[in-house]
Structures are given as C-alpha cells and as structure tokens.
Amino acid sequence: MSNDFPAALNVLTALRSPKLLATEILAGLVVALALIPEAISFSIIAGVDPSVGLFSAFTMAVTIAIVGGRTAMISAATGSVALVIAPIVPQYGLDYLVVTVLLGGLIQIALTALGAVKLMRFIPRSVMVGFVNALAILIFIAQIRYFIGVSWLVFPIAGVAIMVMIVLPKLTAAVPAPLVAVAALTLVTIVFGLPVPNVGDEGALPTSLPSLFTPDIPWNLDTLEIIAPFAFAMALVGLLESLLTAKLVDDVTDTPSNKTREGAGLGIANIVTGAFGGMGGCALIGQTMINVKISGARTRISTFLSGVFLLVLVVVFGDVVAQIPMAVLGAVMIMVCLATFDWHSIKPKTLRRMPFSETAVMVATVAVTVATDNLAYGVIAGVVIAMILFARRVAHVTEVVEIAHPDENTRVYGVRGELFFASSNDLIHQFDYVSAPANVVLDLSQAHVWDASTVATLDAVTTKYAKYGTEVSIVGLGGPSKERHERLTGQFGEES
C-alpha cells in the first residue's frame, strides 16, 4: 500500500487529497487498536493502573505529532521505559513516578540542546541492523503469551488473520488489511461466542478523560536524589530508542527527519504526559512499522489520530474494544515482526560476503538486547564491540619502513597509518636501536597522531635511540597532528 503514495508528503497535501487522507485516517485507527494491549501491558510492568498507560499513549502520540521531528512515527508508553521506571511505584508511589517522568523530559530537552543527538553518527550500520532484528524478535516473543494455556481456537483465528493480511493487500489497497482482520474476526468471535482471550482480559479500560495531575511529594533535594537516577536512565533509553527508530523510518520512507527536533519533542511529550499523571514513553517500532510500512501513512495526521482514536476507543467504545481477540492483535504484531526483521542480513550469501566483525557486532547487539530485554544495553554493547574491533583492525595497518639511506650515518624511516593508543603501543618495538646510525629521521607524512599515547611513544623511541648515541628527527607532521605533538612532547617524564 505504501508504494502507491509519494515518500515525501506533508499535512496540507494529505488534507487536499481524499485518497491520501483516508490512508492517514485508517492508519491511525489501526495503530490505535494495536496500542491498546501494549499500553495495558506496559502499565502492568510499571506497576500502575492500565488507565495510566492508555492515557500516556494518548498524550505522547498527540504531542509528538505536533512537536516531533519524524513524521508518521508513533511514540507512546513503551516497555523499555516501563522497565527503567518499574522500581519507583512499589517503593515510593505514583506521585514519585510522575515527577520522574517530568524530570526525564527536562533531561531529554537538555541533552538534545547539548548536542546528544549528534552521537547517532557513532552508531554503526551493523548495530542498527541488530537493533531492528532484536526488536522484531522481542515483539514476536511478547505475542507468545497470547497462544499458551488458552483455547485452541486462538490458532485458527490467528491463522485467518495472517491470511487476510497477506492476501487482501494483493486484491485492494482501499483499507488496511489489519483493520479488516480485526473487525471481521472480532465480529465472528462475538456472534459465535468463541471463548478466547480478549482485550478486556488484559485490564479494565478507563471510562473518563485524563485530567491534570499534581504530585503530592516534598519538593526538596531528598526527592531529587531519589528520582534523578531513574529520570536520567529513562531519558537516555527514550532518546536512544526514538532516534534509532527515526533513522529506521528515514530508511523505510526515503525521507529525512530532524533528529534535534525529535529529541526535544520527545522531552516535551514526556513533560505533557507527566502533567497528566502518565508514565512517559518514547518511539514504538512495532506500531510505527504498522503505520508507515503496512498502512502506508506518511504524515503527522496518522500519528495525531492514533492518539485521538485510542482515547475515543477506550473511553467511548470500551465495551466493543474489550471484545477484540488478543489472537488477532497478536497476529498483527507477528506480521509486523516479519516486515521489520532484516532477512537479508542473515542470508548465507550475505553472511559469506560480510566481514566477520560486522556480523559479530550485529549478533552481539541482538543477543544482549534479547537476553536483557533492554534495547539500551544491546545498542551500547554493540557500539562498544564495534569500537574494539575497529581499533583492533586499524591497529594492524600501521607500519614502519625504511624509505631512504642518504649516507652511512643517516637512515630515514617512514611511519604509516593511524597512530593512537592501540596502534602506537607496538611502535617502540619496530626499530633497531643497537645498530642504528648516528642520525635517524622519522617521516610521519603518511601518518596521523591522534592522542597523547602516541606522543608518549614517539618520545620513548627518541629516548631509546639517544641511549645508543643516535639523534632522532621527526618530520612530516602537519595540521592537528603537528600541533598535538608540539604541545605534548616532553610532558610525560623520562621514558625507558
């Protein structure tokens, strides 16, 4: 369906086109249906009433639709944020949770203002692939509980739902296939009274609108000491997941996004959510993929309407929504998993061609994320491993070669490569000090000096040559390398 519409699409264009507007509206409705069980589940993780998660999904989606930097991306209450803040309610109560969310939003705005979003450039593609694959696996695992220990009828219901979502898009793009599957199979279960778990079994749906919430806590340093660690962790996890999801949507839709605006917008959305007593959140990759990849939405309209429809569904049509079989929503999310997972990354042909280090980073990201159920841990582990493997690889491309022999008393050695702590440590052992001539020239015109470790090593080389009566000249440095060497040389004490 998404292939029928332009990648770059703004709100005004969509509003002027009945076809495009219908796509945005129906996409918002499908996402709203998919948000309901997720929001309830995340509320349980955080230890709060289901209405808290549902209202958080509403306020997050509506706010981020206005202030966010990635159009068509869905932000709401999430499992990753719920896990971070889960210890607060049992120990301190809901009021402390709300203040934590407010502070977390402020921290996200501050981190964005300080340029934290620019750190995204240090996340390698292999980590991104691992992030996507891990999310697909986690989403799939989360659906398993809807098919264990329940009536066997859930399997044919899910099977029919999957079949509808595979076949219908080939016949018509008039309505999203997930919406048809949900509506049709809900009607079937109601008419025939099929005993299968439904949305109502997940928790009570709210019957009133959200209202402003004033936390009843002591506003002092003791409170700050309690909430600050949770707020900071929430801010980091939320920013990381939202920015990575935004980058994924950029690739899916072939359109750019404003990461700085998205980071600040996420902070604002969390502040608004906290003001209404919510549990906070960030981007949801599953619902985002439903929106942009399965339903074909491209503008802020779908994101905004997903929140509005969610509120209307649970407050006005709660009795009907409660009858939706969880097997159908589980089937929708399974299709999202299949569409999200990067199958190309695990093809034998791809694995044979891909450098081992790239595959190792991807697998490590997936393994840590799935094992800890924490995206932040997985991404951090992937980045650290990628950095170590990169440093190891670069360290082995440094070499020392004799490039000139002007006379019997002079040798010129060329040092080539990137010199930093990993590659320069062995540099001191690559010279013959005992039988050296009176003069040695180190030509670093094809090398770069990146850190103090390298300067200290060059000083050590000079010192060792001096012990055997050899004078060393270092030439060829330029730019930052020369400035760094001149500023640091001789500052490390006597080298042996």
XYZ file of C-alpha atoms in Angstrom:
496
model
C 0.000 0.000 0.000
C 2.802 2.385 0.868
C 4.233 2.087 -2.633
C 1.152 3.823 -4.064
C 1.961 7.129 -2.422
C 4.853 9.587 -2.560
C 7.522 9.216 0.089
C 7.653 12.934 0.866
C 4.194 14.079 1.946
C 3.070 16.958 4.140
C -0.124 17.523 6.072
C -1.617 20.064 3.653
C -1.085 17.753 0.690
C -2.775 14.901 2.515
C -5.694 17.108 3.575
C -6.308 18.116 -0.037
C -6.396 14.525 -1.268
C -9.312 12.309 -0.120
C -7.302 9.205 -1.012
C -4.232 10.218 0.969
C -6.308 11.488 3.869
C -8.202 8.198 4.014
C -4.868 6.382 4.220
C -3.765 8.540 7.152
C -7.088 8.157 8.992
C -7.276 4.388 8.595
C -3.617 4.022 9.542
C -4.254 5.988 12.726
C -7.176 3.707 13.575
C -5.147 0.527 13.061
C -2.296 1.876 15.189
C -4.747 2.876 17.935
C -6.066 -0.689 18.084
C -2.520 -2.029 18.292
C -1.609 0.455 21.033
C -4.325 -0.656 23.457
C -2.972 -4.050 24.601
C 0.603 -2.779 24.521
C -0.205 0.212 26.731
C -2.020 -2.027 29.205
C 0.887 -4.489 29.312
C 3.425 -1.721 29.886
C 1.261 -0.342 32.695
C 1.459 -3.710 34.418
C 5.269 -3.701 34.045
C 5.469 -0.218 35.575
C 3.131 -1.210 38.411
C 0.402 1.317 37.606
C -3.279 1.147 36.661
C -3.970 0.347 32.951
C -5.563 3.762 32.511
C -2.154 5.365 33.203
C -0.556 3.558 30.263
C -3.514 4.201 27.957
C -3.640 7.915 28.756
C 0.157 8.082 28.361
C -0.156 6.593 24.884
C -2.762 9.247 24.041
C -0.790 12.249 25.309
C 2.516 11.019 23.876
C 1.101 10.368 20.395
C -0.832 13.635 20.159
C 2.032 15.764 21.484
C 4.798 14.174 19.405
C 2.624 14.553 16.302
C 2.850 18.313 16.807
C 6.371 18.850 18.153
C 8.287 15.775 16.892
C 10.859 15.768 14.125
C 9.992 12.454 12.423
C 6.621 12.457 10.691
C 4.468 9.305 10.864
C 6.496 7.855 13.744
C 4.468 6.628 16.714
C 5.502 7.452 20.271
C 3.626 6.171 23.299
C 4.119 4.273 26.544
C 6.855 1.683 25.928
C 8.235 -1.415 27.569
C 11.798 -0.097 27.642
C 10.816 2.993 29.630
C 8.453 0.929 31.810
C 11.320 -1.376 32.760
C 13.534 1.546 33.757
C 10.941 3.194 35.983
C 9.362 -0.032 37.303
C 11.059 0.117 40.764
C 9.609 3.549 41.579
C 5.926 2.795 42.222
C 6.400 -0.145 44.645
C 8.934 1.822 46.684
C 7.690 5.406 46.508
C 4.277 5.549 44.803
C 2.720 7.041 41.668
C 3.496 10.652 42.624
C 7.231 9.978 42.506
C 6.799 8.220 39.151
C 5.104 11.260 37.664
C 7.841 13.614 38.900
C 10.431 11.216 37.453
C 8.733 11.434 34.061
C 8.690 15.234 34.247
C 12.386 15.370 35.125
C 13.180 12.794 32.437
C 11.532 15.036 29.848
C 13.565 18.034 31.001
C 16.764 15.972 30.808
C 15.911 14.894 27.260
C 15.484 18.522 26.219
C 18.779 19.443 27.910
C 20.680 16.547 26.323
C 19.300 17.491 22.922
C 20.334 21.121 23.412
C 23.842 19.908 24.307
C 24.053 18.015 21.012
C 23.496 14.456 22.246
C 21.603 13.548 19.083
C 24.820 14.032 17.100
C 26.192 10.925 18.807
C 23.933 8.946 16.478
C 26.698 9.159 13.870
C 28.783 6.821 16.031
C 26.243 4.004 15.823
C 27.414 1.650 13.029
C 25.062 0.098 10.494
C 25.663 -3.353 11.979
C 24.322 -2.092 15.336
C 21.281 -0.630 13.564
C 20.606 -3.980 11.876
C 20.982 -5.745 15.223
C 18.664 -3.192 16.847
C 15.963 -3.820 14.235
C 16.308 -7.598 14.345
C 16.286 -7.654 18.148
C 13.135 -5.556 18.260
C 11.422 -7.879 15.806
C 12.363 -10.859 17.993
C 11.204 -9.131 21.185
C 7.886 -8.188 19.608
C 7.393 -11.789 18.488
C 8.281 -13.174 21.930
C 5.787 -10.785 23.533
C 2.973 -12.323 21.458
C 3.635 -15.909 22.556
C 1.770 -15.499 25.842
C -1.480 -14.984 23.917
C -1.221 -18.514 22.495
C -0.168 -20.503 25.566
C -2.585 -22.063 28.048
C -5.678 -20.834 26.176
C -8.334 -22.271 23.874
C -7.113 -23.963 20.702
C -9.382 -21.567 18.810
C -6.723 -18.856 19.044
C -4.628 -20.656 16.427
C -7.205 -20.749 13.603
C -8.219 -17.177 14.471
C -4.618 -16.002 14.224
C -4.102 -18.075 11.068
C -7.098 -16.486 9.352
C -5.939 -13.020 10.447
C -2.489 -13.603 8.958
C -4.027 -14.924 5.748
C -6.204 -11.812 5.458
C -3.174 -9.562 5.933
C -1.229 -11.462 3.256
C -3.956 -11.826 0.632
C -6.041 -8.640 0.974
C -3.262 -6.157 0.052
C -2.874 -8.040 -3.253
C -6.556 -7.500 -4.026
C -7.165 -3.956 -2.811
C -5.416 -1.093 -1.047
C -8.658 0.672 -0.111
C -8.420 -0.246 3.567
C -5.563 -1.531 5.727
C -5.631 -5.321 5.931
C -5.021 -5.350 9.722
C -8.165 -3.266 10.252
C -10.233 -5.706 8.184
C -8.789 -8.658 10.090
C -9.509 -7.069 13.478
C -13.067 -6.006 12.593
C -14.079 -9.243 10.858
C -12.675 -11.662 13.407
C -13.956 -9.634 16.361
C -17.432 -9.866 14.840
C -17.023 -13.617 14.353
C -15.990 -14.202 17.973
C -18.893 -12.084 19.267
C -21.516 -13.696 17.016
C -20.420 -17.258 17.766
C -19.447 -16.561 21.374
C -15.972 -18.048 20.962
C -14.184 -18.432 24.315
C -10.866 -16.754 23.503
C -8.861 -14.138 25.472
C -9.694 -10.579 24.508
C -8.567 -7.033 25.242
C -10.877 -6.830 28.223
C -8.957 -9.649 29.881
C -5.811 -7.505 29.851
C -7.211 -4.918 32.239
C -10.047 -2.508 32.827
C -10.428 0.265 30.262
C -10.899 3.838 31.521
C -14.326 5.451 31.380
C -13.326 9.109 31.764
C -10.962 11.602 30.176
C -7.462 12.242 31.566
C -7.006 15.249 33.832
C -4.071 17.296 35.104
C -2.166 15.673 37.931
C -0.416 17.473 40.795
C 2.175 15.252 42.517
C 1.988 15.235 46.297
C 5.670 14.997 47.214
C 8.222 17.022 49.174
C 9.995 19.313 46.689
C 13.497 19.043 48.098
C 16.941 17.575 47.421
C 15.996 14.255 49.012
C 13.291 13.774 46.382
C 15.714 14.768 43.633
C 18.217 12.228 44.926
C 15.567 9.512 44.662
C 14.209 10.309 41.201
C 17.325 11.610 39.401
C 18.905 8.206 38.581
C 15.613 6.863 37.220
C 14.911 10.058 35.278
C 18.371 10.078 33.694
C 18.118 6.409 32.708
C 14.650 6.994 31.278
C 15.899 9.999 29.302
C 18.798 8.054 27.775
C 16.746 4.964 26.912
C 13.941 7.050 25.444
C 16.244 9.188 23.321
C 18.186 6.187 22.087
C 15.113 4.193 21.071
C 13.374 7.173 19.463
C 16.395 8.303 17.464
C 17.169 4.783 16.251
C 13.536 4.272 15.267
C 13.544 7.633 13.484
C 16.578 6.549 11.477
C 14.808 3.321 10.566
C 11.742 5.247 9.376
C 14.041 7.522 7.362
C 15.270 4.435 5.509
C 11.813 2.903 5.064
C 10.216 6.084 3.711
C 13.281 7.540 1.932
C 12.657 10.851 3.687
C 14.837 12.759 6.181
C 13.906 13.708 9.710
C 15.003 16.402 12.136
C 16.679 14.428 14.921
C 17.235 17.511 17.080
C 13.566 18.411 16.902
C 12.639 14.789 17.617
C 14.840 14.698 20.719
C 13.411 17.952 22.073
C 9.909 16.907 21.043
C 10.242 13.671 22.971
C 11.167 15.638 26.080
C 8.166 17.934 25.623
C 5.863 14.935 25.079
C 7.094 13.343 28.299
C 6.538 16.581 30.212
C 2.985 16.827 28.868
C 2.408 13.167 29.705
C 3.743 13.650 33.214
C 1.485 16.671 33.675
C -1.481 14.357 33.116
C -0.144 11.715 35.503
C 1.311 9.486 32.792
C 4.204 7.013 32.813
C 6.138 8.538 29.913
C 7.442 6.752 26.855
C 9.235 7.027 23.529
C 9.005 5.689 19.974
C 7.367 2.301 19.369
C 8.921 0.473 16.449
C 6.126 -2.095 16.122
C 3.299 0.427 15.876
C 5.495 2.700 13.763
C 6.011 -0.103 11.242
C 2.258 -0.721 11.194
C 1.817 2.961 10.421
C 4.447 3.515 7.738
C 5.140 0.091 6.247
C 1.854 -1.785 6.460
C -0.690 1.060 6.373
C 1.320 3.450 4.196
C 0.992 6.590 6.348
C 3.467 9.399 5.818
C 2.329 12.463 7.778
C 1.683 13.755 11.283
C -2.043 13.188 10.738
C -1.784 9.438 11.334
C 0.299 9.922 14.478
C -2.116 12.510 15.858
C -5.182 10.440 15.033
C -3.678 7.290 16.564
C -3.768 9.070 19.920
C -7.230 10.560 19.353
C -8.696 7.260 18.171
C -7.105 5.477 21.126
C -8.838 7.812 23.577
C -12.188 7.551 21.789
C -11.974 3.772 21.527
C -11.209 3.120 25.194
C -13.483 5.796 26.676
C -16.475 5.768 24.312
C -16.339 2.310 22.738
C -14.628 0.464 25.560
C -17.232 -2.300 25.668
C -16.690 -3.105 21.987
C -12.901 -2.781 22.103
C -12.807 -5.130 25.074
C -14.206 -7.883 22.806
C -11.283 -7.769 20.332
C -9.493 -11.162 20.446
C -5.887 -10.908 21.548
C -5.071 -13.603 18.990
C -5.930 -11.156 16.198
C -3.807 -8.354 17.638
C -1.051 -10.902 18.220
C -1.280 -11.901 14.561
C -0.994 -8.244 13.534
C 2.171 -7.861 15.591
C 3.595 -11.108 14.165
C 3.171 -9.652 10.682
C 4.939 -6.534 11.933
C 7.815 -8.730 13.114
C 8.115 -10.356 9.707
C 8.105 -6.963 8.000
C 10.571 -5.429 10.476
C 13.215 -8.167 10.616
C 16.089 -7.632 8.165
C 16.016 -11.036 6.492
C 18.757 -10.027 4.069
C 21.180 -9.740 6.990
C 21.003 -13.476 7.769
C 21.042 -14.899 4.251
C 24.010 -17.275 3.735
C 25.125 -15.212 0.751
C 25.179 -12.044 2.857
C 26.975 -13.731 5.758
C 29.684 -15.057 3.431
C 30.375 -11.619 1.986
C 30.038 -9.612 5.166
C 33.210 -9.119 7.253
C 33.190 -11.247 10.389
C 33.412 -8.155 12.604
C 30.198 -6.725 11.132
C 28.298 -9.949 11.707
C 29.716 -10.287 15.223
C 28.517 -6.794 16.145
C 25.045 -7.473 14.751
C 24.739 -10.797 16.582
C 26.038 -9.297 19.843
C 23.504 -6.460 19.651
C 20.676 -8.941 19.117
C 21.879 -11.350 21.809
C 22.333 -8.716 24.543
C 19.045 -6.989 23.720
C 17.032 -10.207 23.762
C 18.805 -11.559 26.861
C 18.287 -8.380 28.904
C 15.041 -7.221 27.276
C 16.709 -3.815 27.214
C 17.449 -2.031 23.955
C 19.904 0.371 25.564
C 22.116 -2.464 26.805
C 22.081 -4.114 23.393
C 22.963 -0.967 21.482
C 25.674 0.034 23.958
C 27.172 -3.467 23.797
C 27.098 -3.379 20.002
C 28.765 0.026 19.818
C 31.487 -0.954 22.314
C 32.257 -4.193 20.462
C 32.293 -2.330 17.140
C 34.754 0.202 18.558
C 37.027 -2.533 19.921
C 37.023 -4.454 16.646
C 37.608 -1.259 14.680
C 40.525 -0.259 16.909
C 41.989 -3.758 16.579
C 41.652 -3.679 12.803
C 43.147 -0.191 12.435
C 45.991 -1.041 14.815
C 47.263 -3.667 12.406
C 47.537 -1.351 9.406
C 50.332 0.723 10.946
C 53.828 0.007 9.614
C 57.413 1.270 9.736
C 59.537 1.006 6.579
C 62.989 2.289 5.598
C 62.439 4.754 2.772
C 65.867 6.400 2.364
C 69.576 5.910 3.138
C 71.170 9.294 2.315
C 74.576 8.309 3.752
C 76.278 5.861 6.113
C 75.271 7.903 9.163
C 71.620 8.518 8.297
C 68.501 6.369 7.958
C 65.024 7.633 7.063
C 62.051 5.596 8.236
C 58.514 6.152 7.090
C 55.782 5.616 9.681
C 52.434 4.978 8.008
C 48.921 4.628 9.387
C 46.649 5.960 12.114
C 48.587 6.307 15.360
C 46.541 6.056 18.547
C 46.721 4.084 21.794
C 46.030 0.719 20.155
C 48.377 1.053 17.186
C 51.214 3.075 18.723
C 51.913 0.756 21.667
C 53.919 -1.610 19.456
C 55.654 1.208 17.587
C 58.549 1.347 20.038
C 59.475 -2.261 19.213
C 59.673 -1.756 15.433
C 63.093 -0.062 15.408
C 66.656 -1.426 15.676
C 68.283 0.718 18.356
C 71.550 -1.194 18.883
C 72.916 -0.992 15.340
C 71.369 2.369 14.465
C 73.433 5.071 12.676
C 74.193 8.463 14.178
C 71.066 10.054 12.712
C 67.552 8.674 12.302
C 64.725 10.555 10.604
C 61.130 9.523 11.274
C 58.942 10.664 8.387
C 55.318 10.849 9.587
C 53.900 12.500 6.472
C 51.737 9.414 5.849
C 50.603 9.054 9.448
C 48.277 10.855 11.829
C 48.871 11.402 15.538
C 45.569 11.110 17.390
C 46.334 11.004 21.111
C 48.795 11.501 23.958
C 49.693 7.789 23.952
C 51.247 8.197 20.505
C 53.212 11.285 21.511
C 54.495 9.434 24.585
C 55.544 6.519 22.368
C 57.424 8.820 19.973
C 59.180 10.357 22.979
C 60.106 6.844 24.154
C 61.538 5.992 20.710
C 63.635 9.180 20.786
C 64.854 8.388 24.312
C 65.858 4.826 23.451
C 67.790 5.961 20.368
C 69.549 8.634 22.493
C 70.835 5.933 24.847
C 72.782 4.480 21.921
C 74.030 7.852 20.745
C 71.541 8.301 17.910
C 69.838 11.625 17.258
C 66.217 11.427 16.092
C 64.401 13.976 13.930
C 60.634 13.778 13.446
C 59.403 15.336 10.191
C 56.309 15.336 8.017
C 53.733 16.153 10.654
C 51.123 18.718 9.755
C 47.841 20.191 10.894
C 46.347 18.828 14.158
C 48.976 16.066 14.319
C 51.804 18.590 14.398
C 50.005 20.812 16.909
C 49.285 17.829 19.159
C 52.868 16.597 19.043
C 54.399 20.008 19.705
C 52.031 20.622 22.631
C 52.541 17.234 24.344
C 56.073 16.112 23.551
C 58.341 16.054 26.596
C 55.425 16.202 29.033
C 55.421 12.538 30.072
C 58.599 12.278 32.149
C 61.552 10.087 31.430
C 60.747 7.141 29.152
C 62.670 3.880 29.399
